[in-house]
C-alpha cells in the first residue's frame, strides 16, 4: 500500500523559505511516475501547485512559478518542494500526491488524477 508522508512545514515571515519533503513508502518512484504537490487554504478548495512527470518535466501553477522548486531524490525516496519568496497567500495545508500512471501527468493539476495522498503539512506565512 502506497504511503506518502509530508514534513517540513512551519510558520515563516513573508519572503521566507521552506523545504517540504514527501517521503514515499510501499512503492518505488519507478511505479509512481507522476507526483505532485497540492495545497488547500482554509475554507477553500484544494489546488494544484506542481506536478512532475517521471522526474523529467515539471508543471507549476502560475501562482508559484519562479518561486517554487522541486527535487526528486531516489536515494531517500523523497519528493521535495522548495518554497522561496513566500507570500501570505501561500498559506495552506500542503499535500503530496502520486499516481502510478503517467499519461496526462504533465498537463494535469487536478486532484482527481491522483489516487494517493499524504495527510499534509501546514505552511503559514504571516
mmCIF file of C-alpha atoms in Angstrom:
data_model
loop_
_atom_site.group_PDB
_atom_site.id
_atom_site.type_symbol
_atom_site.label_atom_id
_atom_site.label_comp_id
_atom_site.label_asym_id
_atom_site.label_seq_id
_atom_site.Cartn_x
_atom_site.Cartn_y
_atom_site.Cartn_z
ATOM 1 C CA UNK A 1 0.000 0.000 0.000
ATOM 2 C CA UNK A 2 1.393 3.366 -1.033
ATOM 3 C CA UNK A 3 2.027 5.776 1.799
ATOM 4 C CA UNK A 4 3.031 9.407 1.461
ATOM 5 C CA UNK A 5 4.163 11.415 4.455
ATOM 6 C CA UNK A 6 4.817 15.138 4.288
ATOM 7 C CA UNK A 7 7.109 17.096 6.581
ATOM 8 C CA UNK A 8 8.892 20.415 6.781
ATOM 9 C CA UNK A 9 6.007 22.787 7.199
ATOM 10 C CA UNK A 10 6.075 25.689 9.592
ATOM 11 C CA UNK A 11 5.475 29.367 10.152
ATOM 12 C CA UNK A 12 7.608 31.927 8.351
ATOM 13 C CA UNK A 13 7.565 35.625 7.622
ATOM 14 C CA UNK A 14 6.807 36.938 4.143
ATOM 15 C CA UNK A 15 9.814 36.477 1.907
ATOM 16 C CA UNK A 16 10.984 33.452 3.835
ATOM 17 C CA UNK A 17 11.682 29.946 2.596
ATOM 18 C CA UNK A 18 10.713 26.411 3.460
ATOM 19 C CA UNK A 19 11.529 22.969 2.185
ATOM 20 C CA UNK A 20 8.784 20.408 2.277
ATOM 21 C CA UNK A 21 9.515 16.725 1.963
ATOM 22 C CA UNK A 22 7.286 13.903 0.822
ATOM 23 C CA UNK A 23 8.557 10.502 1.869
ATOM 24 C CA UNK A 24 7.302 7.586 -0.198
ATOM 25 C CA UNK A 25 6.872 4.063 1.110
ATOM 26 C CA UNK A 26 5.079 0.967 -0.114
ATOM 27 C CA UNK A 27 6.226 1.554 -3.669
ATOM 28 C CA UNK A 28 9.069 2.950 -5.717
ATOM 29 C CA UNK A 29 9.427 6.081 -7.758
ATOM 30 C CA UNK A 30 9.515 3.911 -10.844
ATOM 31 C CA UNK A 31 5.985 2.778 -10.053
ATOM 32 C CA UNK A 32 4.865 6.312 -9.185
ATOM 33 C CA UNK A 33 5.910 8.272 -12.246
ATOM 34 C CA UNK A 34 3.502 11.122 -11.666
ATOM 35 C CA UNK A 35 3.898 13.059 -8.442
ATOM 36 C CA UNK A 36 2.621 16.380 -7.310
ATOM 37 C CA UNK A 37 2.108 18.887 -4.579
ATOM 38 C CA UNK A 38 -1.225 20.475 -3.814
ATOM 39 C CA UNK A 39 -2.303 22.979 -1.230
ATOM 40 C CA UNK A 40 -5.518 23.971 0.432
ATOM 41 C CA UNK A 41 -6.154 27.248 2.174
ATOM 42 C CA UNK A 42 -8.660 27.353 4.983
ATOM 43 C CA UNK A 43 -12.166 27.470 3.603
ATOM 44 C CA UNK A 44 -11.036 26.945 0.015
ATOM 45 C CA UNK A 45 -10.758 24.028 -2.368
ATOM 46 C CA UNK A 46 -7.560 22.134 -2.842
ATOM 47 C CA UNK A 47 -5.500 23.459 -5.730
ATOM 48 C CA UNK A 48 -2.587 22.122 -7.691
ATOM 49 C CA UNK A 49 0.867 23.541 -7.026
ATOM 50 C CA UNK A 50 3.113 21.404 -9.198
ATOM 51 C CA UNK A 51 3.216 18.076 -10.992
ATOM 52 C CA UNK A 52 6.290 16.183 -12.105
ATOM 53 C CA UNK A 53 6.222 13.590 -14.850
ATOM 54 C CA UNK A 54 8.701 10.754 -14.348
ATOM 55 C CA UNK A 55 11.260 13.179 -12.926
ATOM 56 C CA UNK A 56 11.590 14.767 -16.345
ATOM 57 C CA UNK A 57 9.074 17.521 -16.911
ATOM 58 C CA UNK A 58 7.539 19.819 -14.341
ATOM 59 C CA UNK A 59 4.405 21.911 -14.494
ATOM 60 C CA UNK A 60 3.972 24.624 -11.872
ATOM 61 C CA UNK A 61 0.864 26.579 -11.187
ATOM 62 C CA UNK A 62 1.143 30.154 -12.394
ATOM 63 C CA UNK A 63 0.822 31.484 -8.862
ATOM 64 C CA UNK A 64 4.034 29.798 -7.715
ATOM 65 C CA UNK A 65 6.071 29.618 -10.898
ATOM 66 C CA UNK A 66 9.540 31.070 -10.400
ATOM 67 C CA UNK A 67 9.348 30.838 -6.614
ATOM 68 C CA UNK A 68 8.944 27.108 -6.035
ATOM 69 C CA UNK A 69 11.250 24.270 -6.987
ATOM 70 C CA UNK A 70 11.015 20.518 -6.825
ATOM 71 C CA UNK A 71 13.559 17.769 -6.383
ATOM 72 C CA UNK A 72 13.147 14.033 -6.698
ATOM 73 C CA UNK A 73 15.611 12.143 -4.518
ATOM 74 C CA UNK A 74 15.790 8.472 -5.423
ATOM 75 C CA UNK A 75 18.186 7.622 -2.594
ATOM 76 C CA UNK A 76 15.904 8.970 0.123
ATOM 77 C CA UNK A 77 12.639 8.147 -1.651
ATOM 78 C CA UNK A 78 11.516 11.715 -1.304
ATOM 79 C CA UNK A 79 9.805 14.261 -3.489
ATOM 80 C CA UNK A 80 10.639 17.684 -2.122
ATOM 81 C CA UNK A 81 9.123 21.071 -2.673
ATOM 82 C CA UNK A 82 11.262 24.146 -2.064
ATOM 83 C CA UNK A 83 9.364 27.333 -1.409
ATOM 84 C CA UNK A 84 11.037 30.713 -1.835
ATOM 85 C CA UNK A 85 9.808 34.241 -1.516
ATOM 86 C CA UNK A 86 6.793 33.094 0.428
ATOM 87 C CA UNK A 87 3.726 35.257 0.471
ATOM 88 C CA UNK A 88 0.744 35.270 2.825
ATOM 89 C CA UNK A 89 -1.384 33.801 0.048
ATOM 90 C CA UNK A 90 0.887 30.747 0.046
ATOM 91 C CA UNK A 91 -0.540 29.805 3.424
ATOM 92 C CA UNK A 92 -2.275 26.465 3.496
ATOM 93 C CA UNK A 93 -2.045 22.774 4.072
ATOM 94 C CA UNK A 94 0.352 21.270 1.552
ATOM 95 C CA UNK A 95 -0.306 17.751 0.341
ATOM 96 C CA UNK A 96 1.860 15.319 -1.542
ATOM 97 C CA UNK A 97 0.159 13.214 -4.195
ATOM 98 C CA UNK A 98 1.141 10.396 -6.535
ATOM 99 C CA UNK A 99 -0.183 8.410 -9.468
ATOM 100 C CA UNK A 100 1.004 5.093 -10.850
ATOM 101 C CA UNK A 101 0.056 6.256 -14.345
ATOM 102 C CA UNK A 102 1.926 8.956 -16.209
ATOM 103 C CA UNK A 103 -0.396 9.731 -19.076
ATOM 104 C CA UNK A 104 -1.683 13.291 -18.889
ATOM 105 C CA UNK A 105 0.554 13.918 -15.877
ATOM 106 C CA UNK A 106 2.430 16.884 -17.289
ATOM 107 C CA UNK A 107 -0.735 18.747 -18.197
ATOM 108 C CA UNK A 108 -2.725 17.943 -15.086
ATOM 109 C CA UNK A 109 -3.004 19.838 -11.818
ATOM 110 C CA UNK A 110 -6.251 18.135 -10.909
ATOM 111 C CA UNK A 111 -6.801 16.386 -7.606
ATOM 112 C CA UNK A 112 -8.946 13.751 -9.313
ATOM 113 C CA UNK A 113 -5.920 12.497 -11.230
ATOM 114 C CA UNK A 114 -4.071 11.481 -8.073
ATOM 115 C CA UNK A 115 -5.251 8.415 -6.155
ATOM 116 C CA UNK A 116 -2.541 8.506 -3.477
ATOM 117 C CA UNK A 117 -2.308 11.296 -0.928
ATOM 118 C CA UNK A 118 -0.461 12.258 2.206
ATOM 119 C CA UNK A 119 -2.129 13.878 5.172
ATOM 120 C CA UNK A 120 -0.485 17.236 4.664
ATOM 121 C CA UNK A 121 1.899 19.646 6.331
ATOM 122 C CA UNK A 122 0.911 23.162 7.296
ATOM 123 C CA UNK A 123 2.601 26.223 5.836
ATOM 124 C CA UNK A 124 1.802 29.566 7.406
ATOM 125 C CA UNK A 125 3.172 32.840 6.066
ATOM 126 C CA UNK A 126 2.422 35.898 8.145
#
